[in-house]
Short mmCIF file of C-alpha atoms and ligand atoms in Angstrom, two decimals:
data_model
loop_
_atom_site.label_atom_id
_atom_site.label_comp_id
_atom_site.label_asym_id
_atom_site.label_seq_id
_atom_site.Cartn_x
_atom_site.Cartn_y
_atom_site.Cartn_z
CA MET A 154 27.71 26.26 -41.85
CA MET A 155 25.14 27.84 -40.03
CA TYR A 156 25.10 28.63 -35.48
CA ARG A 157 21.83 30.79 -34.98
CA PRO A 158 18.57 29.36 -35.49
CA SER A 159 17.33 32.70 -37.66
CA TYR A 160 17.05 32.65 -41.33
CA ALA A 161 15.02 34.15 -44.74
CA GLU A 162 14.42 30.91 -46.31
CA ILE A 163 14.35 31.98 -50.58
CA ASN A 164 12.17 30.42 -53.17
CA LEU A 165 14.44 30.57 -56.14
CA GLY A 166 11.98 28.60 -57.47
CA VAL A 167 8.81 30.75 -56.78
CA ILE A 168 11.40 33.75 -58.28
CA ARG A 169 11.27 32.10 -61.73
CA ASP A 170 7.40 31.27 -61.00
CA ASN A 171 6.34 34.48 -60.71
CA TYR A 172 8.98 35.99 -63.44
CA ARG A 173 7.10 34.12 -65.41
CA LEU A 174 4.04 34.73 -64.32
CA SER A 175 4.78 38.32 -64.76
CA SER A 176 5.65 38.44 -68.24
CA GLN A 177 2.53 36.69 -68.82
CA LEU A 178 0.53 39.16 -68.17
CA ALA A 179 1.90 41.06 -70.79
CA PRO A 180 3.02 38.79 -74.14
CA GLY A 181 4.09 41.49 -76.40
CA SER A 182 6.30 42.99 -73.77
CA ARG A 183 9.68 42.04 -72.51
CA HIS A 184 10.42 42.27 -68.63
CA LEU A 185 13.08 43.38 -67.21
CA ALA A 186 13.79 42.27 -64.01
CA VAL A 187 13.86 44.27 -60.72
CA ILE A 188 16.38 43.09 -58.12
CA LYS A 189 18.18 47.21 -56.80
CA ALA A 190 18.63 46.58 -53.24
CA ASN A 191 19.47 42.99 -53.07
CA ALA A 192 16.71 41.97 -55.14
CA TYR A 193 14.33 43.66 -51.93
CA GLY A 194 16.83 41.67 -49.75
CA HIS A 195 16.24 38.18 -51.91
CA GLY A 196 19.26 38.16 -52.79
CA ALA A 197 20.82 39.84 -55.75
CA GLU A 198 23.24 37.18 -56.94
CA GLN A 199 21.27 34.48 -56.80
CA VAL A 200 18.61 35.93 -58.27
CA ALA A 201 19.90 37.25 -60.82
CA LYS A 202 20.51 34.18 -61.92
CA THR A 203 18.31 31.91 -61.49
CA LEU A 204 16.53 34.47 -63.83
CA GLU A 205 19.66 34.83 -66.72
CA ASP A 206 17.97 32.64 -69.27
CA ILE A 207 15.01 33.71 -68.99
CA ALA A 208 15.15 36.94 -68.43
CA PRO A 209 16.55 39.75 -71.21
CA ALA A 210 17.96 42.59 -68.87
CA PHE A 211 18.22 43.50 -65.19
CA ALA A 212 17.40 46.95 -63.72
CA VAL A 213 19.05 47.95 -60.03
CA ALA A 214 19.56 51.80 -58.80
CA PHE A 215 23.31 52.34 -58.78
CA THR A 216 26.51 51.19 -60.48
CA ASP A 217 27.95 49.74 -57.32
CA GLU A 218 25.08 47.53 -57.22
CA ALA A 219 25.97 46.65 -61.39
CA LEU A 220 28.90 46.02 -60.92
CA SER A 221 28.71 43.92 -57.33
CA LEU A 222 26.58 41.27 -60.23
CA ARG A 223 28.95 41.13 -63.05
CA LYS A 224 31.79 40.61 -60.77
CA ALA A 225 29.63 37.70 -60.11
CA GLY A 226 29.37 36.60 -63.01
CA ILE A 227 26.11 38.40 -64.65
CA ARG A 228 26.30 38.87 -68.29
CA ALA A 229 23.36 39.97 -69.32
CA PRO A 230 22.27 43.41 -69.67
CA ILE A 231 21.79 45.82 -66.36
CA LEU A 232 20.12 48.78 -66.79
CA ILE A 233 20.83 51.66 -64.14
CA LEU A 234 17.86 53.41 -62.71
CA GLU A 235 19.21 56.02 -60.92
CA GLY A 236 21.86 56.75 -63.89
CA CYS A 237 25.19 58.02 -62.71
CA PHE A 238 26.60 60.55 -60.22
CA GLY A 239 30.30 61.12 -62.17
CA SER A 240 31.55 60.63 -65.80
CA GLN A 241 33.92 57.97 -64.17
CA GLU A 242 30.45 56.00 -63.96
CA LEU A 243 29.94 56.52 -67.84
CA THR A 244 33.10 55.11 -68.53
CA ILE A 245 32.25 51.75 -66.40
CA ALA A 246 28.87 51.61 -68.25
CA ALA A 247 30.08 51.57 -71.19
CA LYS A 248 33.04 48.47 -70.86
CA ASN A 249 30.50 46.43 -68.47
CA ASN A 250 27.24 47.06 -71.17
CA PHE A 251 24.72 48.50 -68.51
CA TRP A 252 22.15 50.45 -69.53
CA VAL A 253 22.08 54.15 -67.95
CA MET A 254 19.05 55.66 -67.06
CA LEU A 255 19.59 59.87 -68.08
CA HIS A 256 16.91 61.71 -65.91
CA SER A 257 17.98 65.11 -65.99
CA THR A 258 19.44 68.28 -68.20
CA GLU A 259 22.51 67.61 -66.41
CA GLN A 260 23.68 63.74 -67.10
CA VAL A 261 22.88 64.87 -70.43
CA GLY A 262 25.61 67.59 -70.19
CA MET A 263 27.73 65.05 -68.97
CA LEU A 264 27.60 62.12 -70.79
CA GLU A 265 27.97 64.76 -73.82
CA LYS A 266 31.50 66.17 -72.47
CA THR A 267 32.57 62.53 -71.21
CA HIS A 268 34.86 60.86 -74.15
CA LEU A 269 33.84 57.21 -73.32
CA PRO A 270 35.97 53.94 -74.94
CA SER A 271 32.19 52.48 -76.69
CA PRO A 272 28.98 54.18 -77.94
CA VAL A 273 26.54 53.16 -74.39
CA HIS A 274 23.28 52.20 -74.39
CA CYS A 275 20.11 54.67 -72.87
CA TRP A 276 17.14 55.52 -71.19
CA LEU A 277 15.78 58.40 -71.22
CA LYS A 278 13.72 58.98 -67.95
CA ILE A 279 10.43 61.29 -69.03
CA ASP A 280 8.63 63.24 -65.45
CA THR A 281 5.18 62.18 -66.84
CA GLY A 282 3.73 63.56 -63.50
CA MET A 283 5.24 61.55 -60.54
CA HIS A 284 7.35 64.37 -59.88
CA ARG A 285 11.07 62.82 -58.38
CA LEU A 286 12.98 62.04 -61.91
CA GLY A 287 13.04 63.16 -65.07
CA ILE A 288 12.89 65.37 -68.11
CA ASP A 289 9.62 67.28 -68.79
CA PRO A 290 8.02 66.15 -71.31
CA LEU A 291 8.60 69.52 -73.76
CA GLN A 292 12.13 69.11 -73.82
CA VAL A 293 12.16 65.92 -74.68
CA THR A 294 12.39 65.96 -78.67
CA ALA A 295 14.96 68.73 -78.58
CA ILE A 296 17.20 66.40 -76.03
CA LEU A 297 16.82 63.51 -78.19
CA GLN A 298 17.60 65.67 -80.72
CA ARG A 299 21.43 66.21 -79.03
CA LEU A 300 21.79 62.95 -78.48
CA GLN A 301 21.74 62.03 -81.24
CA SER A 302 24.22 64.73 -82.45
CA SER A 303 25.85 63.02 -79.46
CA GLY A 304 27.00 60.06 -81.34
CA LYS A 305 27.40 58.43 -77.67
CA LEU A 306 24.78 56.07 -78.12
CA SER A 307 24.43 52.52 -79.55
CA HIS A 308 20.81 52.64 -80.17
CA LYS A 309 18.00 54.65 -80.29
CA PRO A 310 17.28 55.59 -76.21
CA VAL A 311 13.78 53.83 -74.37
CA LEU A 312 11.39 57.16 -73.48
CA ALA A 313 10.68 55.89 -69.96
CA SER A 314 8.63 56.65 -66.83
CA HIS A 315 7.35 55.59 -63.57
CA MET A 316 4.06 55.14 -62.24
CA ALA A 317 3.02 57.91 -58.85
CA ASN A 318 0.11 55.50 -58.29
CA ALA A 319 -0.56 52.31 -59.67
CA GLU A 320 -1.48 50.48 -56.68
CA GLU A 321 -5.04 52.84 -57.66
CA ILE A 322 -6.29 51.56 -59.77
CA SER A 323 -9.09 54.44 -60.41
CA CYS A 324 -6.53 57.33 -59.71
CA PRO A 325 -6.97 59.98 -62.84
CA VAL A 326 -2.90 61.12 -62.74
CA ASN A 327 -2.14 57.12 -64.02
CA GLN A 328 -4.52 57.53 -67.30
CA LYS A 329 -2.28 61.19 -67.56
CA GLN A 330 1.18 59.39 -67.23
CA ILE A 331 -0.07 56.78 -70.21
CA GLU A 332 -1.18 59.33 -72.29
CA GLN A 333 2.10 61.60 -71.98
CA LEU A 334 4.25 58.99 -72.57
CA LYS A 335 2.39 57.23 -75.34
CA LEU A 336 2.27 60.33 -77.20
CA LEU A 337 5.41 61.16 -76.72
CA GLY A 338 6.24 57.56 -78.54
CA GLN A 339 3.81 58.42 -81.21
CA SER A 340 5.77 61.80 -82.11
CA THR A 341 8.83 59.86 -81.96
CA ASP A 342 8.88 56.54 -82.86
CA HIS A 343 10.79 55.48 -79.49
CA PRO A 344 10.59 52.57 -77.78
CA LEU A 345 8.33 52.92 -74.30
CA SER A 346 8.68 51.65 -70.65
CA LEU A 347 6.71 52.50 -68.31
CA ALA A 348 4.86 49.52 -66.45
CA ASN A 349 6.22 48.95 -62.32
CA SER A 350 4.41 45.63 -60.93
CA ALA A 351 0.84 47.27 -59.95
CA ALA A 352 0.58 49.21 -63.34
CA LEU A 353 1.49 45.90 -64.62
CA MET A 354 -1.08 43.55 -62.95
CA GLN A 355 -4.12 46.23 -63.34
CA LEU A 356 -3.06 48.88 -66.17
CA PRO A 357 -2.89 46.42 -69.23
CA ASP A 358 -3.08 50.51 -70.82
CA SER A 359 0.20 50.80 -68.89
CA HIS A 360 2.19 48.11 -70.38
CA SER A 361 4.77 48.64 -73.00
CA ASP A 362 7.77 47.22 -75.44
CA TRP A 363 9.49 47.04 -71.64
CA ASN A 364 7.30 46.42 -68.55
CA ARG A 365 9.93 46.94 -65.32
CA PRO A 366 8.00 43.99 -63.08
CA GLY A 367 9.73 44.40 -59.11
CA ILE A 368 7.74 43.82 -55.90
CA MET A 369 5.52 40.88 -57.58
CA LEU A 370 8.39 38.53 -58.65
CA TYR A 371 9.04 38.58 -55.22
CA GLY A 372 5.01 37.23 -54.58
CA CYS A 373 5.08 40.29 -51.83
CA SER A 374 2.13 42.92 -53.96
CA PRO A 375 0.04 44.97 -51.98
CA LEU A 376 -2.40 44.10 -54.67
CA THR A 377 -3.17 41.07 -52.38
CA GLU A 378 -5.81 39.78 -54.55
CA LYS A 379 -4.88 40.47 -57.40
CA SER A 380 -1.97 38.48 -56.57
CA GLU A 381 -3.72 35.67 -55.85
CA GLN A 382 -5.93 35.31 -58.29
CA ILE A 383 -2.36 35.53 -60.88
CA GLY A 384 -1.15 32.49 -58.77
CA LEU A 385 1.65 35.31 -57.21
CA ARG A 386 3.83 32.87 -54.36
CA PRO A 387 5.52 35.10 -51.70
CA ALA A 388 9.86 33.63 -52.06
CA MET A 389 10.60 34.60 -48.87
CA ALA A 390 9.72 32.94 -45.24
CA VAL A 391 11.67 34.11 -41.89
CA TYR A 392 12.36 31.84 -39.45
CA SER A 393 13.51 31.51 -35.71
CA GLN A 394 13.50 29.20 -32.38
CA ILE A 395 11.98 29.55 -29.05
CA MET A 396 15.51 30.08 -27.50
CA ALA A 397 13.99 30.69 -23.58
CA ILE A 398 10.44 30.08 -22.36
CA ARG A 399 9.57 32.09 -18.84
CA GLU A 400 6.07 31.58 -16.33
CA LEU A 401 4.80 34.58 -15.93
CA GLN A 402 2.23 35.97 -12.66
CA LYS A 403 -0.29 38.90 -13.26
CA GLY A 404 1.57 41.73 -13.54
CA ASP A 405 4.79 40.27 -14.31
CA ALA A 406 6.24 43.26 -17.16
CA VAL A 407 8.27 41.93 -19.59
CA GLY A 408 11.25 43.36 -21.86
CA TYR A 409 12.52 46.91 -22.04
CA GLY A 410 10.57 49.72 -20.54
CA GLY A 411 8.21 46.71 -19.19
CA HIS A 412 5.96 48.57 -21.62
CA TRP A 413 3.93 44.73 -21.92
CA ARG A 414 2.45 43.48 -18.61
CA ALA A 415 0.66 39.71 -18.09
CA ASP A 416 -3.05 40.73 -17.20
CA GLN A 417 -3.08 37.06 -16.23
CA PRO A 418 -0.63 34.36 -15.80
CA GLY A 419 1.29 33.18 -18.24
CA ARG A 420 3.81 31.74 -20.63
CA ILE A 421 6.47 34.04 -23.01
CA ALA A 422 8.89 32.70 -25.26
CA THR A 423 11.87 34.28 -26.37
CA LEU A 424 12.47 34.06 -30.15
CA ALA A 425 16.20 34.77 -31.07
CA ILE A 426 15.26 37.40 -33.58
CA GLY A 427 14.69 41.11 -33.55
CA TYR A 428 15.43 44.73 -35.30
CA GLY A 429 18.93 44.40 -35.77
CA ASP A 430 17.68 41.41 -38.57
CA GLY A 431 15.26 43.81 -39.83
CA TYR A 432 12.03 42.64 -37.77
CA PRO A 433 9.97 46.22 -37.03
CA ARG A 434 11.05 47.76 -33.45
CA SER A 435 7.88 48.19 -31.88
CA THR A 436 5.55 47.77 -29.45
CA ASP A 437 2.41 46.71 -28.89
CA SER A 438 2.08 46.85 -32.78
CA GLN A 439 -0.42 43.89 -32.81
CA CYS A 440 1.98 41.39 -34.69
CA GLU A 441 2.25 37.82 -34.67
CA VAL A 442 4.35 34.69 -35.05
CA PHE A 443 3.27 30.91 -36.48
CA LEU A 444 4.07 27.90 -34.53
CA HIS A 445 2.30 24.71 -33.34
CA GLY A 446 -0.01 25.67 -36.22
CA GLN A 447 -1.76 28.78 -34.59
CA ARG A 448 -0.22 32.11 -34.36
CA ALA A 449 1.29 33.91 -31.12
CA ARG A 450 1.33 38.03 -30.12
CA VAL A 451 4.40 39.30 -30.28
CA ILE A 452 4.33 41.27 -26.85
CA GLY A 453 6.61 44.33 -24.96
CA SER A 454 9.25 45.48 -27.32
CA VAL A 455 11.39 44.42 -29.96
CA SER A 456 14.47 44.05 -29.15
CA MET A 457 18.12 44.34 -31.14
CA ASP A 458 18.51 40.06 -31.28
CA MET A 459 15.34 39.09 -29.66
CA LEU A 460 11.53 39.05 -29.28
CA GLY A 461 9.13 37.97 -26.50
CA VAL A 462 6.08 36.34 -27.63
CA ASP A 463 2.36 35.76 -25.65
CA ILE A 464 2.34 31.78 -25.59
CA SER A 465 0.68 30.95 -22.75
CA HIS A 466 -2.84 28.92 -25.21
CA LEU A 467 0.09 26.53 -26.58
CA PRO A 468 1.38 24.39 -23.85
CA GLN A 469 3.20 22.68 -26.26
CA ALA A 470 5.39 25.05 -27.32
CA LYS A 471 9.04 24.72 -25.31
CA VAL A 472 12.91 25.61 -26.14
CA GLY A 473 13.48 24.60 -30.14
CA ASP A 474 10.64 25.45 -31.70
CA LYS A 475 10.26 26.37 -35.00
CA VAL A 476 8.35 29.66 -35.29
CA GLU A 477 7.50 31.17 -38.72
CA ILE A 478 8.15 34.86 -38.39
CA TRP A 479 6.40 35.07 -42.27
CA GLY A 480 5.97 33.36 -44.71
CA LYS A 481 2.81 30.74 -46.08
CA ASN A 482 0.80 31.12 -42.49
CA LEU A 483 1.83 34.98 -42.12
CA PRO A 484 1.76 37.19 -44.72
CA ILE A 485 4.29 39.87 -44.93
CA THR A 486 1.95 42.04 -46.77
CA GLU A 487 0.18 41.49 -43.33
CA LEU A 488 2.89 42.63 -41.09
CA ALA A 489 3.01 45.69 -42.89
CA SER A 490 0.47 47.13 -42.61
CA ARG A 491 -0.26 45.75 -39.16
CA VAL A 492 3.45 48.33 -38.58
CA ASN A 493 1.88 51.04 -41.02
CA THR A 494 4.65 50.14 -43.57
CA LEU A 495 4.62 47.80 -46.98
CA SER A 496 6.27 45.31 -47.78
CA TYR A 497 9.09 46.35 -49.72
CA GLU A 498 10.50 48.49 -46.19
CA LEU A 499 10.10 44.85 -44.55
CA LEU A 500 11.81 43.29 -47.42
CA THR A 501 14.29 45.56 -47.84
CA ARG A 502 15.46 45.49 -44.15
CA VAL A 503 15.64 42.41 -43.57
CA ASN A 504 19.50 42.38 -43.61
CA GLN A 505 23.46 40.61 -44.10
CA ARG A 506 22.85 39.58 -40.17
CA LEU A 507 20.46 36.58 -41.00
CA PRO A 508 21.65 34.46 -43.20
CA ARG A 509 19.81 33.34 -46.25
CA GLN A 510 19.34 29.56 -47.32
CA PHE A 511 18.35 29.10 -50.90
CA ILE A 512 15.99 26.40 -51.76
CA GLU A 513 14.19 25.06 -55.34
CA GLU A 514 11.18 24.03 -55.48
C1 PLP B 2012 11.94 53.32 -61.54
C2 PLP B 2012 11.48 51.75 -61.26
N1 PLP B 2012 11.26 51.33 -61.79
C3 PLP B 2012 10.19 49.51 -61.68
C4 PLP B 2012 10.30 49.36 -60.04
C5 PLP B 2012 9.73 48.34 -60.20
O1 PLP B 2012 9.01 48.71 -58.92
P1 PLP B 2012 7.60 46.95 -58.39
O2 PLP B 2012 9.03 47.40 -57.33
O3 PLP B 2012 6.54 48.11 -57.64
O4 PLP B 2012 7.03 46.57 -59.36
C6 PLP B 2012 11.48 50.46 -59.22
C7 PLP B 2012 11.63 50.11 -58.21
O5 PLP B 2012 11.06 51.15 -57.49
C8 PLP B 2012 11.86 51.57 -59.76
O6 PLP B 2012 11.94 52.46 -58.98
#
């Protein structure tokens, strides 16, 4: 039972459609569904269940995330993108059919030293230019030999790397990264994995044995035009309700700090959602919500559980009316750019306090 009228509606049918559309962009590849950070806020367990019969494997950041999915009954292989922080995790990985990313010589050494109940499938992350995680390309051949002689591997390791600038189609770093990984693939004859959503959408040269789409499964890529061409649709909409209305006189201030003042008489609605649910806390950010078929400006500073909206142009608005915070009429990518962030951040900020309602289209 949900008493509070604010919630995130997650359309699992849309996530399935988006997964299929992303796979069609590279029919010769396999596509690992990235569902870390609670499936970008959409509910990892439900998303994994909805994709389990079409996605050959999943990816999360940490062992803890992978274990939660196993507890929920997900049986598909799960790649742990950040690999293991301690040797105990390697044993857990071997027992649970987790695929383990090895991104450093330290992690390779840990694998060599750990006694495992059974071999594990390891991916080797290469630093092709992002300079965040990964093995130096010059060390790859030697490390592959060490891994082979360790006797701890169940399969030939996949050579993986991550694109730093895939959203910028003409960034020269893209081609450097792609070529670097392809050269290693040719010289070692190992499978490859490189493309994230943006690369899958606009850099066909980056497609390889395993692509790793994340944000596009949720329909919130920053490549808005490309997303529309492909037919991706946003899977999450957030709704709230008007819980109070105030008539204001010219000069009246609203909310903490009185940052916003009415410059003429008007009407203000208070909505039952705030930064404690993941909405960006902002003062005068030009954010909008959608109700009665129109947009309305968010005004004043956003509170933990509430926010104010100028509804002076909507005389029909009343307490109890449903309001779209983001969704079909108000793309999350637009809200993200108004508060100078990305849809990734807004989605993953939607916390457990805001109930998820799962629908199937
Ligand atoms: C290693 C790795 N691969 C793939 C992805 C998916 O990226 P995107 O959500 O941009 O598709 C991520 C996400 O950050 C990642 O860290």
